[in-house]
Amino acid sequence: MHETTRSDGGRPRARWTREQAASIERRRGNVAPVAGAPETDPFPELHVWDTWLLRDRHGELADVDGYRLAFSLSAPADFLPGKRHDVAAIRCFYSSDGERWHDAGPVFDGGALGQRQWAGSALYDDGDLYLYYTAAGDESADEMTYTQRIAVAHGGQVSAGADGIELAGPWTHETLLTPDGDWYETEAQSRGMIYTFRDPWFFEDPATGDTHLLFEANAPAPERPGDDPETTYRREFNGCVGIATSPSGDPLSWELRPPLLDAVGVNQELERPHVVVADGRYYLFVCSHVHTFAPGVTGPDGLYGFVADALDGEYRPLNGSGLVATNPPAAPFQAYSWMAFAHDEEVLVQSFRNYYDFAGDSLDAIADLPEAEQRERFGGTLAPTLRLALEGDRTRLLGVLGAWRIPAPDEPLPPADGSVLPSGDALRGEIPEGGTVGGYAASVGGSGGALDGDGRDTRDGGETN
């Protein structure tokens, strides 16, 4: 039974339930092949992770004088991988063929909001550039802080010349959204292991023409009289997909709306929400970690998805459980931060190489390794692109393309080779129960006081990829 709850906005809010999540399992068709070490790394001097593409209002890959652009979180490669979030900055890469990429450098030369910048989205609208991002931390504070705001940079220009792509300011930076405390939990309200209000993603609904920002947040889930003390703690796992709407379509003017979907009692983090529209259906995708599932629920690091007949419809978990794609048991943390985009009859999914050479239950153990080994096991570059078929409420992987492969909509793909996908014994491997592994689960209660998936205290960075 699909469960919804009535929101303050008058429409039902879809909910991912524990009963639905109970059927999560690896199977042929949702497990990527072992990727191994990168054959080549086009930018070995950098850690590169969360990545998003420059798109137009219709969600199509934007073309800037024959180039496609990608924006990524980046940090110098001499930082320990687990510390990269503390110094994350947005960088631009460009390509004329979707295979060979070039570095256009950091996007902002000072002036960005936050002490560091986390993931977002990029809109190219009639020559105007809008870069949505997460402003993490208070830029006016002397010490590291953990506030998260949704921000935008506009006014800058992108141009193509003999030397490739150049982005130039000046940029105007604005805070667009902060949590309201009613639909979206504030940092002060947070009781859970991770506080989230981030990952803005621009979307114009093709059916209505309405303009939206999706984002990751937490739904306030206070204790209620008569709550069972044995299960109240589950309410601290309260991830949701938030949404804001621009009544005029102005990319700079937004009003909060009630969440599209929540996972109260199931999962704390529904990262980087985004939508692919296909055959009149709305496919809502998010990323999540093994350690952010609530106690009693098991799910691997993976891309999870839901489908509805309208953007604000009653979302059903894809494949019954929500799991769309995950890493193989032999390399359960090899990739993360999946982002899906339509290509002809398929959906392509790009991600980054995370700890590709580690098969433990929890990434907390990474911190116990010598620093050189931590670096050796971390990819810090884009992973092979996955090929995905959408079939109503079902999905299945078709094969893979190379790393850093981002084809334009009119570029044909080679025949898919499904023989590379794991099957049989390669699918077998126990998924640790949520809420029981990793430092997060060991220290639930104080906002920002738990270890994250890299074995760091979230007070030293607070993000989990």
Short mmCIF file of C-alpha atoms in Angstrom, two decimals:
data_model
loop_
_atom_site.label_atom_id
_atom_site.label_comp_id
_atom_site.label_asym_id
_atom_site.label_seq_id
_atom_site.Cartn_x
_atom_site.Cartn_y
_atom_site.Cartn_z
CA MET A 1 0.00 0.00 0.00
CA HIS A 2 1.35 3.42 -0.97
CA GLU A 3 1.30 5.72 2.04
CA THR A 4 0.77 9.46 1.94
CA THR A 5 0.39 12.10 4.62
CA ARG A 6 -1.56 15.33 4.28
CA SER A 7 0.73 18.33 3.99
CA ASP A 8 -0.04 21.88 4.99
CA GLY A 9 -0.22 22.70 1.31
CA GLY A 10 -3.43 20.70 0.89
CA ARG A 11 -1.99 17.91 -1.25
CA PRO A 12 -0.93 14.47 -0.10
CA ARG A 13 2.74 14.03 0.64
CA ALA A 14 4.23 10.81 -0.62
CA ARG A 15 6.13 8.74 1.92
CA TRP A 16 8.78 6.07 1.51
CA THR A 17 7.77 3.50 4.09
CA ARG A 18 9.68 0.92 6.08
CA GLU A 19 7.54 -1.79 4.49
CA GLN A 20 8.60 -0.70 1.02
CA ALA A 21 12.26 -0.35 1.97
CA ALA A 22 12.20 -3.81 3.55
CA SER A 23 12.37 -5.34 0.06
CA ILE A 24 15.64 -3.62 -0.90
CA GLU A 25 18.11 -6.15 -2.27
CA ARG A 26 20.84 -6.44 -4.83
CA ARG A 27 19.72 -8.27 -7.96
CA ARG A 28 20.79 -8.56 -11.56
CA GLY A 29 19.79 -5.32 -13.17
CA ASN A 30 20.53 -2.97 -10.28
CA VAL A 31 24.21 -3.70 -9.55
CA ALA A 32 27.03 -1.98 -11.41
CA PRO A 33 30.13 -3.95 -12.38
CA VAL A 34 33.34 -3.59 -10.39
CA ALA A 35 35.03 -0.47 -11.74
CA GLY A 36 38.48 -0.86 -10.20
CA ALA A 37 41.14 1.81 -10.24
CA PRO A 38 40.81 4.58 -12.82
CA GLU A 39 42.64 3.67 -16.03
CA THR A 40 43.39 7.35 -16.49
CA ASP A 41 42.62 10.41 -14.41
CA PRO A 42 42.40 13.55 -16.53
CA PHE A 43 42.92 15.77 -13.48
CA PRO A 44 45.24 13.94 -11.06
CA GLU A 45 46.00 17.14 -9.15
CA LEU A 46 42.36 17.36 -8.03
CA HIS A 47 39.78 15.48 -6.01
CA VAL A 48 36.61 15.67 -8.14
CA TRP A 49 33.28 14.42 -6.79
CA ASP A 50 29.64 15.65 -6.95
CA THR A 51 29.08 16.71 -10.57
CA TRP A 52 26.21 18.33 -12.47
CA LEU A 53 25.74 19.44 -16.07
CA LEU A 54 24.87 22.82 -17.56
CA ARG A 55 21.29 22.56 -18.83
CA ASP A 56 18.65 24.78 -20.36
CA ARG A 57 15.18 25.46 -18.95
CA HIS A 58 13.87 22.30 -20.57
CA GLY A 59 16.47 20.13 -18.87
CA GLU A 60 18.43 19.52 -22.06
CA LEU A 61 22.21 19.51 -22.06
CA ALA A 62 23.20 23.07 -22.94
CA ASP A 63 25.45 23.77 -25.91
CA VAL A 64 27.88 26.68 -25.59
CA ASP A 65 29.40 27.15 -29.04
CA GLY A 66 29.93 23.42 -29.46
CA TYR A 67 30.94 22.68 -25.87
CA ARG A 68 29.11 20.93 -23.03
CA LEU A 69 29.93 22.01 -19.48
CA ALA A 70 30.10 20.13 -16.20
CA PHE A 71 30.44 21.62 -12.73
CA SER A 72 32.02 19.62 -9.93
CA LEU A 73 32.95 19.92 -6.30
CA SER A 74 36.72 19.87 -6.16
CA ALA A 75 39.65 20.13 -3.79
CA PRO A 76 43.42 19.82 -4.16
CA ALA A 77 44.45 16.16 -4.29
CA ASP A 78 46.97 16.64 -1.50
CA PHE A 79 44.08 16.89 0.99
CA LEU A 80 43.05 13.68 2.67
CA PRO A 81 39.92 12.48 0.86
CA GLY A 82 37.90 12.65 4.09
CA LYS A 83 38.78 16.32 4.55
CA ARG A 84 37.89 17.48 1.06
CA HIS A 85 34.41 18.76 2.03
CA ASP A 86 35.96 21.32 4.36
CA VAL A 87 37.56 23.14 1.42
CA ALA A 88 35.14 22.23 -1.38
CA ALA A 89 34.91 24.68 -4.26
CA ILE A 90 32.97 24.51 -7.52
CA ARG A 91 35.04 24.00 -10.64
CA CYS A 92 34.05 23.97 -14.32
CA PHE A 93 35.08 21.40 -16.92
CA TYR A 94 34.22 21.45 -20.61
CA SER A 95 34.30 19.11 -23.60
CA SER A 96 33.48 19.22 -27.29
CA ASP A 97 32.93 15.47 -27.59
CA GLY A 98 31.80 14.30 -24.13
CA GLU A 99 34.94 12.19 -23.68
CA ARG A 100 37.96 14.48 -23.51
CA TRP A 101 37.54 17.12 -20.84
CA HIS A 102 39.42 20.31 -20.04
CA ASP A 103 39.64 22.32 -16.84
CA ALA A 104 38.21 25.85 -16.95
CA GLY A 105 39.28 26.40 -13.35
CA PRO A 106 37.41 27.47 -10.22
CA VAL A 107 34.12 29.18 -11.01
CA PHE A 108 34.23 31.82 -8.28
CA ASP A 109 37.23 33.97 -7.50
CA GLY A 110 36.14 34.95 -4.01
CA GLY A 111 32.77 36.35 -2.98
CA ALA A 112 30.83 33.08 -2.84
CA LEU A 113 28.50 32.61 0.11
CA GLY A 114 29.42 30.11 2.80
CA GLN A 115 32.78 28.99 4.09
CA ARG A 116 32.75 26.35 1.35
CA GLN A 117 30.36 25.46 -1.47
CA TRP A 118 28.55 22.18 -1.92
CA ALA A 119 26.48 20.68 -4.73
CA GLY A 120 23.83 22.39 -6.83
CA SER A 121 22.74 22.79 -10.45
CA ALA A 122 23.42 25.08 -13.40
CA LEU A 123 20.94 26.83 -15.71
CA TYR A 124 21.79 28.41 -19.08
CA ASP A 125 18.80 30.54 -20.04
CA ASP A 126 19.00 32.62 -23.24
CA GLY A 127 22.65 33.36 -22.62
CA ASP A 128 22.23 34.05 -18.91
CA LEU A 129 23.99 31.81 -16.41
CA TYR A 130 22.48 30.87 -13.04
CA LEU A 131 24.61 28.71 -10.77
CA TYR A 132 22.66 27.29 -7.83
CA TYR A 133 24.73 25.94 -4.97
CA THR A 134 24.77 25.08 -1.29
CA ALA A 135 26.38 27.74 0.90
CA ALA A 136 27.84 25.64 3.72
CA GLY A 137 28.92 27.49 6.84
CA ASP A 138 28.72 31.15 7.79
CA GLU A 139 31.29 33.11 5.82
CA SER A 140 31.36 35.81 8.51
CA ALA A 141 32.28 33.38 11.31
CA ASP A 142 35.84 32.98 12.55
CA GLU A 143 35.44 29.24 13.11
CA MET A 144 34.00 26.48 10.95
CA THR A 145 30.19 26.42 11.11
CA TYR A 146 27.62 24.08 9.60
CA THR A 147 24.66 26.19 8.52
CA GLN A 148 23.36 25.28 5.07
CA ARG A 149 21.58 27.71 2.74
CA ILE A 150 20.48 27.50 -0.86
CA ALA A 151 22.23 30.19 -2.87
CA VAL A 152 22.68 31.35 -6.44
CA ALA A 153 25.35 33.17 -8.41
CA HIS A 154 24.31 35.17 -11.46
CA GLY A 155 25.65 37.94 -13.65
CA GLY A 156 28.73 36.03 -14.77
CA GLN A 157 29.38 35.16 -18.38
CA VAL A 158 30.46 32.03 -20.21
CA SER A 159 32.20 32.32 -23.56
CA ALA A 160 34.07 30.10 -25.99
CA GLY A 161 37.29 31.16 -27.67
CA ALA A 162 40.38 29.74 -29.28
CA ASP A 163 41.56 28.44 -25.92
CA GLY A 164 38.24 26.83 -24.97
CA ILE A 165 35.67 27.89 -22.39
CA GLU A 166 36.07 30.82 -20.04
CA LEU A 167 33.80 31.85 -17.17
CA ALA A 168 34.13 35.42 -16.01
CA GLY A 169 32.53 37.57 -13.35
CA PRO A 170 31.56 39.70 -11.67
CA TRP A 171 29.10 37.38 -9.97
CA THR A 172 26.24 38.44 -7.73
CA HIS A 173 25.66 35.94 -4.93
CA GLU A 174 22.29 35.72 -3.19
CA THR A 175 20.76 33.51 -0.52
CA LEU A 176 17.53 32.11 -1.96
CA LEU A 177 16.16 29.76 0.68
CA THR A 178 16.62 28.82 4.33
CA PRO A 179 14.63 26.20 6.28
CA ASP A 180 11.37 27.50 7.75
CA GLY A 181 11.11 25.16 10.75
CA ASP A 182 7.61 24.01 9.76
CA TRP A 183 8.01 22.07 6.53
CA TYR A 184 11.80 21.94 6.74
CA GLU A 185 13.87 21.32 9.84
CA THR A 186 16.28 24.02 10.96
CA GLU A 187 19.74 23.31 12.31
CA ALA A 188 18.50 24.19 15.81
CA GLN A 189 15.63 21.69 15.53
CA SER A 190 17.81 18.87 14.29
CA ARG A 191 18.14 15.90 16.61
CA GLY A 192 19.43 13.50 14.02
CA MET A 193 22.87 12.52 12.93
CA ILE A 194 22.98 14.77 9.86
CA TYR A 195 21.45 18.20 9.27
CA THR A 196 20.57 18.86 5.62
CA PHE A 197 19.27 21.79 3.60
CA ARG A 198 21.20 21.62 0.36
CA ASP A 199 21.60 20.39 -3.22
CA PRO A 200 19.31 22.79 -5.17
CA TRP A 201 18.22 21.43 -8.54
CA PHE A 202 16.40 23.58 -11.12
CA PHE A 203 13.42 22.02 -12.89
CA GLU A 204 10.79 23.43 -15.24
CA ASP A 205 7.75 21.15 -15.44
CA PRO A 206 7.04 20.36 -19.11
CA ALA A 207 3.37 19.72 -18.35
CA THR A 208 2.63 23.01 -16.59
CA GLY A 209 5.54 25.31 -17.40
CA ASP A 210 5.94 25.95 -13.68
CA THR A 211 9.46 26.53 -12.40
CA HIS A 212 10.82 24.75 -9.33
CA LEU A 213 13.88 24.13 -7.21
CA LEU A 214 14.17 20.69 -5.62
CA PHE A 215 16.48 20.21 -2.66
CA GLU A 216 17.45 17.82 0.09
CA ALA A 217 16.12 18.55 3.58
CA ASN A 218 14.73 17.00 6.76
CA ALA A 219 11.06 16.98 7.74
CA PRO A 220 10.41 18.02 11.36
CA ALA A 221 9.27 14.89 13.18
CA PRO A 222 8.85 15.79 16.86
CA GLU A 223 7.90 13.27 19.48
CA ARG A 224 4.18 12.95 20.07
CA PRO A 225 2.25 12.05 23.22
CA GLY A 226 1.86 8.30 23.35
CA ASP A 227 4.81 7.57 21.07
CA ASP A 228 6.44 4.22 21.74
CA PRO A 229 9.86 4.99 23.30
CA GLU A 230 11.26 1.94 21.51
CA THR A 231 10.53 3.42 18.09
CA THR A 232 10.64 7.19 18.67
CA TYR A 233 14.31 7.26 17.68
CA ARG A 234 13.28 6.28 14.17
CA ARG A 235 11.82 9.75 13.77
CA GLU A 236 15.34 11.11 13.84
CA PHE A 237 15.72 9.48 10.42
CA ASN A 238 13.61 12.10 8.66
CA GLY A 239 14.99 12.84 5.21
CA CYS A 240 12.76 14.52 2.66
CA VAL A 241 12.78 15.98 -0.84
CA GLY A 242 11.94 19.65 -0.59
CA ILE A 243 10.60 21.95 -3.27
CA ALA A 244 10.29 25.67 -3.89
CA THR A 245 8.33 27.33 -6.69
CA SER A 246 8.87 30.54 -8.62
CA PRO A 247 5.38 32.00 -9.23
CA SER A 248 6.69 34.19 -12.06
CA GLY A 249 9.29 31.80 -13.44
CA ASP A 250 12.04 34.16 -12.28
CA PRO A 251 15.17 32.07 -11.56
CA LEU A 252 15.92 34.36 -8.60
CA SER A 253 12.54 34.42 -6.81
CA TRP A 254 11.35 31.36 -4.88
CA GLU A 255 8.69 30.36 -2.35
CA LEU A 256 8.89 27.23 -0.22
CA ARG A 257 6.28 24.54 -0.75
CA PRO A 258 5.63 21.35 1.25
CA PRO A 259 7.96 18.40 0.59
CA LEU A 260 7.32 16.14 -2.39
CA LEU A 261 8.38 13.03 -0.50
CA ASP A 262 9.56 12.10 2.96
CA ALA A 263 11.36 9.10 4.42
CA VAL A 264 10.53 9.58 8.11
CA GLY A 265 11.47 6.40 9.93
CA VAL A 266 13.37 5.09 6.90
CA ASN A 267 16.32 7.30 5.97
CA GLN A 268 17.99 10.49 7.11
CA GLU A 269 19.46 11.63 3.78
CA LEU A 270 17.83 11.85 0.36
CA GLU A 271 20.71 13.54 -1.42
CA ARG A 272 20.80 15.44 -4.70
CA PRO A 273 17.12 15.01 -5.71
CA HIS A 274 16.42 15.38 -9.42
CA VAL A 275 13.72 14.43 -11.93
CA VAL A 276 13.69 12.77 -15.34
CA VAL A 277 10.41 12.96 -17.28
CA ALA A 278 9.75 10.02 -19.60
CA ASP A 279 6.53 8.77 -21.22
CA GLY A 280 4.52 11.26 -19.19
CA ARG A 281 5.87 9.96 -15.90
CA TYR A 282 8.01 11.80 -13.37
CA TYR A 283 10.99 9.82 -12.15
CA LEU A 284 12.38 11.29 -8.93
CA PHE A 285 15.90 10.15 -8.09
CA VAL A 286 17.96 10.57 -4.90
CA CYS A 287 21.21 9.16 -3.52
CA SER A 288 21.67 7.65 -0.09
CA HIS A 289 24.12 5.78 2.11
CA VAL A 290 24.02 2.46 3.94
CA HIS A 291 24.58 4.23 7.26
CA THR A 292 21.74 6.75 6.86
CA PHE A 293 19.00 4.12 6.87
CA ALA A 294 17.10 3.85 10.13
CA PRO A 295 17.74 0.93 12.48
CA GLY A 296 15.93 -2.13 11.22
CA VAL A 297 16.21 -1.09 7.56
CA THR A 298 18.98 -2.26 5.23
CA GLY A 299 19.98 -0.52 2.05
CA PRO A 300 23.34 -0.09 0.31
CA ASP A 301 24.92 3.10 -0.95
CA GLY A 302 22.91 3.63 -4.08
CA LEU A 303 20.69 5.56 -6.44
CA TYR A 304 17.08 5.32 -5.30
CA GLY A 305 14.02 6.34 -7.28
CA PHE A 306 10.29 6.94 -7.25
CA VAL A 307 7.72 7.50 -9.99
CA ALA A 308 4.50 9.51 -10.17
CA ASP A 309 2.12 10.78 -12.83
CA ALA A 310 2.76 14.42 -11.90
CA LEU A 311 5.55 16.31 -10.19
CA ASP A 312 3.48 16.67 -7.03
CA GLY A 313 1.86 13.26 -7.41
CA GLU A 314 1.82 10.16 -5.24
CA TYR A 315 5.28 8.74 -5.74
CA ARG A 316 5.74 4.98 -5.80
CA PRO A 317 9.16 3.44 -5.12
CA LEU A 318 10.71 2.09 -8.30
CA ASN A 319 11.10 -1.68 -8.38
CA GLY A 320 8.91 -1.88 -5.29
CA SER A 321 11.71 -0.94 -2.90
CA GLY A 322 13.20 2.22 -4.41
CA LEU A 323 16.63 0.79 -5.24
CA VAL A 324 17.66 1.61 -8.82
CA ALA A 325 21.43 1.15 -8.93
CA THR A 326 24.13 0.26 -6.45
CA ASN A 327 27.73 -0.86 -6.16
CA PRO A 328 28.76 -4.54 -6.23
CA PRO A 329 29.29 -6.36 -2.90
CA ALA A 330 33.02 -6.64 -3.67
CA ALA A 331 33.29 -2.84 -3.84
CA PRO A 332 30.29 -1.42 -1.93
CA PHE A 333 31.66 2.14 -1.82
CA GLN A 334 33.22 2.36 -5.29
CA ALA A 335 30.90 5.11 -6.54
CA TYR A 336 28.52 7.70 -5.15
CA SER A 337 26.53 10.85 -5.98
CA TRP A 338 24.65 9.47 -8.98
CA MET A 339 22.95 11.91 -11.33
CA ALA A 340 20.54 10.65 -14.01
CA PHE A 341 19.76 12.37 -17.31
CA ALA A 342 17.71 11.32 -20.32
CA HIS A 343 19.36 10.24 -23.56
CA ASP A 344 17.03 9.14 -26.35
CA GLU A 345 15.24 6.00 -25.08
CA GLU A 346 17.66 5.48 -22.19
CA VAL A 347 18.67 7.25 -19.01
CA LEU A 348 22.37 7.76 -18.36
CA VAL A 349 23.73 7.95 -14.83
CA GLN A 350 27.03 9.59 -13.96
CA SER A 351 28.75 9.47 -10.56
CA PHE A 352 32.21 9.77 -9.06
CA ARG A 353 34.71 7.11 -8.00
CA ASN A 354 34.64 7.04 -4.23
CA TYR A 355 36.55 4.39 -2.20
CA TYR A 356 36.74 1.85 -5.01
CA ASP A 357 39.21 -0.43 -3.20
CA PHE A 358 37.44 -1.04 0.11
CA ALA A 359 34.98 -3.77 1.03
CA GLY A 360 34.30 -3.17 4.73
CA ASP A 361 30.91 -2.61 6.35
CA SER A 362 31.62 1.03 7.11
CA LEU A 363 33.85 3.75 5.73
CA ASP A 364 34.71 4.69 9.31
CA ALA A 365 37.48 2.11 9.05
CA ILE A 366 39.14 4.22 6.36
CA ALA A 367 40.30 6.66 9.02
CA ASP A 368 42.31 3.87 10.67
CA LEU A 369 44.41 3.33 7.55
CA PRO A 370 47.71 5.12 6.91
CA GLU A 371 47.17 8.38 5.06
CA ALA A 372 48.91 7.11 1.94
CA GLU A 373 46.57 4.14 1.81
CA GLN A 374 43.52 6.35 2.28
CA ARG A 375 44.57 8.25 -0.83
CA GLU A 376 45.31 5.07 -2.78
CA ARG A 377 41.86 3.63 -2.16
CA PHE A 378 40.03 6.83 -3.15
CA GLY A 379 39.17 7.63 -6.75
CA GLY A 380 38.36 11.34 -6.73
CA THR A 381 37.41 11.34 -10.41
CA LEU A 382 34.28 10.49 -12.39
CA ALA A 383 33.15 6.86 -12.54
CA PRO A 384 31.94 4.93 -15.59
CA THR A 385 28.56 6.19 -16.81
CA LEU A 386 25.74 3.69 -16.28
CA ARG A 387 23.03 2.98 -18.87
CA LEU A 388 19.53 2.56 -17.47
CA ALA A 389 16.18 1.53 -18.94
CA LEU A 390 12.90 2.87 -17.54
CA GLU A 391 9.95 0.50 -17.88
CA GLY A 392 6.99 2.03 -16.07
CA ASP A 393 7.52 1.40 -12.36
CA ARG A 394 10.57 -0.76 -13.07
CA THR A 395 14.15 -0.03 -14.04
CA ARG A 396 17.12 -2.13 -15.12
CA LEU A 397 20.74 -1.46 -15.91
CA LEU A 398 21.71 -2.11 -19.52
CA GLY A 399 25.48 -1.67 -19.40
CA VAL A 400 28.12 1.02 -18.96
CA LEU A 401 29.99 3.68 -20.87
CA GLY A 402 33.46 4.93 -20.06
CA ALA A 403 34.34 7.27 -17.22
CA TRP A 404 33.76 10.95 -18.00
CA ARG A 405 31.49 9.91 -20.91
CA ILE A 406 28.70 12.50 -21.24
CA PRO A 407 27.14 12.20 -24.72
CA ALA A 408 25.01 14.97 -26.20
CA PRO A 409 21.34 14.15 -26.94
CA ASP A 410 21.97 13.66 -30.69
CA GLU A 411 25.02 11.42 -30.27
CA PRO A 412 24.25 7.72 -30.84
CA LEU A 413 25.33 5.17 -28.26
CA PRO A 414 26.97 1.83 -29.03
CA PRO A 415 24.93 -1.34 -28.46
CA ALA A 416 24.58 -2.00 -24.75
CA ASP A 417 26.61 -4.92 -23.42
CA GLY A 418 24.68 -6.44 -20.55
CA SER A 419 27.24 -9.21 -20.10
CA VAL A 420 29.39 -6.87 -17.99
CA LEU A 421 26.71 -6.68 -15.29
CA PRO A 422 27.21 -8.85 -12.20
CA SER A 423 25.12 -11.97 -11.72
CA GLY A 424 25.05 -15.10 -9.57
CA ASP A 425 27.65 -15.19 -6.80
CA ALA A 426 28.83 -11.67 -7.67
CA LEU A 427 25.53 -10.34 -6.31
CA ARG A 428 25.83 -12.06 -2.96
CA GLY A 429 26.90 -9.99 -0.02
CA GLU A 430 25.27 -8.94 3.21
CA ILE A 431 24.06 -5.35 3.45
CA PRO A 432 24.66 -3.99 6.97
CA GLU A 433 21.56 -2.90 8.84
CA GLY A 434 20.95 0.83 8.86
CA GLY A 435 21.65 2.77 12.02
CA THR A 436 24.04 0.14 13.35
CA VAL A 437 27.31 0.76 11.50
CA GLY A 438 29.36 3.85 11.07
CA GLY A 439 29.98 6.66 13.49
CA TYR A 440 26.72 8.36 12.58
CA ALA A 441 24.62 5.72 14.22
CA ALA A 442 26.87 5.58 17.24
CA SER A 443 26.23 9.21 18.11
CA VAL A 444 22.66 10.16 17.26
CA GLY A 445 21.25 13.09 19.15
CA GLY A 446 23.39 16.19 18.94
CA SER A 447 23.27 18.16 15.72
CA GLY A 448 26.52 17.70 13.89
CA GLY A 449 28.03 15.52 16.58
CA ALA A 450 28.48 12.21 14.83
CA LEU A 451 31.12 10.71 12.62
CA ASP A 452 30.48 10.70 8.92
CA GLY A 453 31.11 8.07 6.30
CA ASP A 454 34.77 9.01 5.99
CA GLY A 455 35.41 8.53 9.70
CA ARG A 456 35.33 12.28 10.36
CA ASP A 457 33.39 14.11 13.01
CA THR A 458 30.69 16.05 11.19
CA ARG A 459 31.80 19.08 13.10
CA ASP A 460 34.83 18.90 10.82
CA GLY A 461 32.85 18.99 7.63
CA GLY A 462 29.43 17.41 7.90
CA GLU A 463 28.98 15.79 4.50
CA THR A 464 29.01 12.12 3.84
CA ASN A 465 30.09 11.25 0.33
#
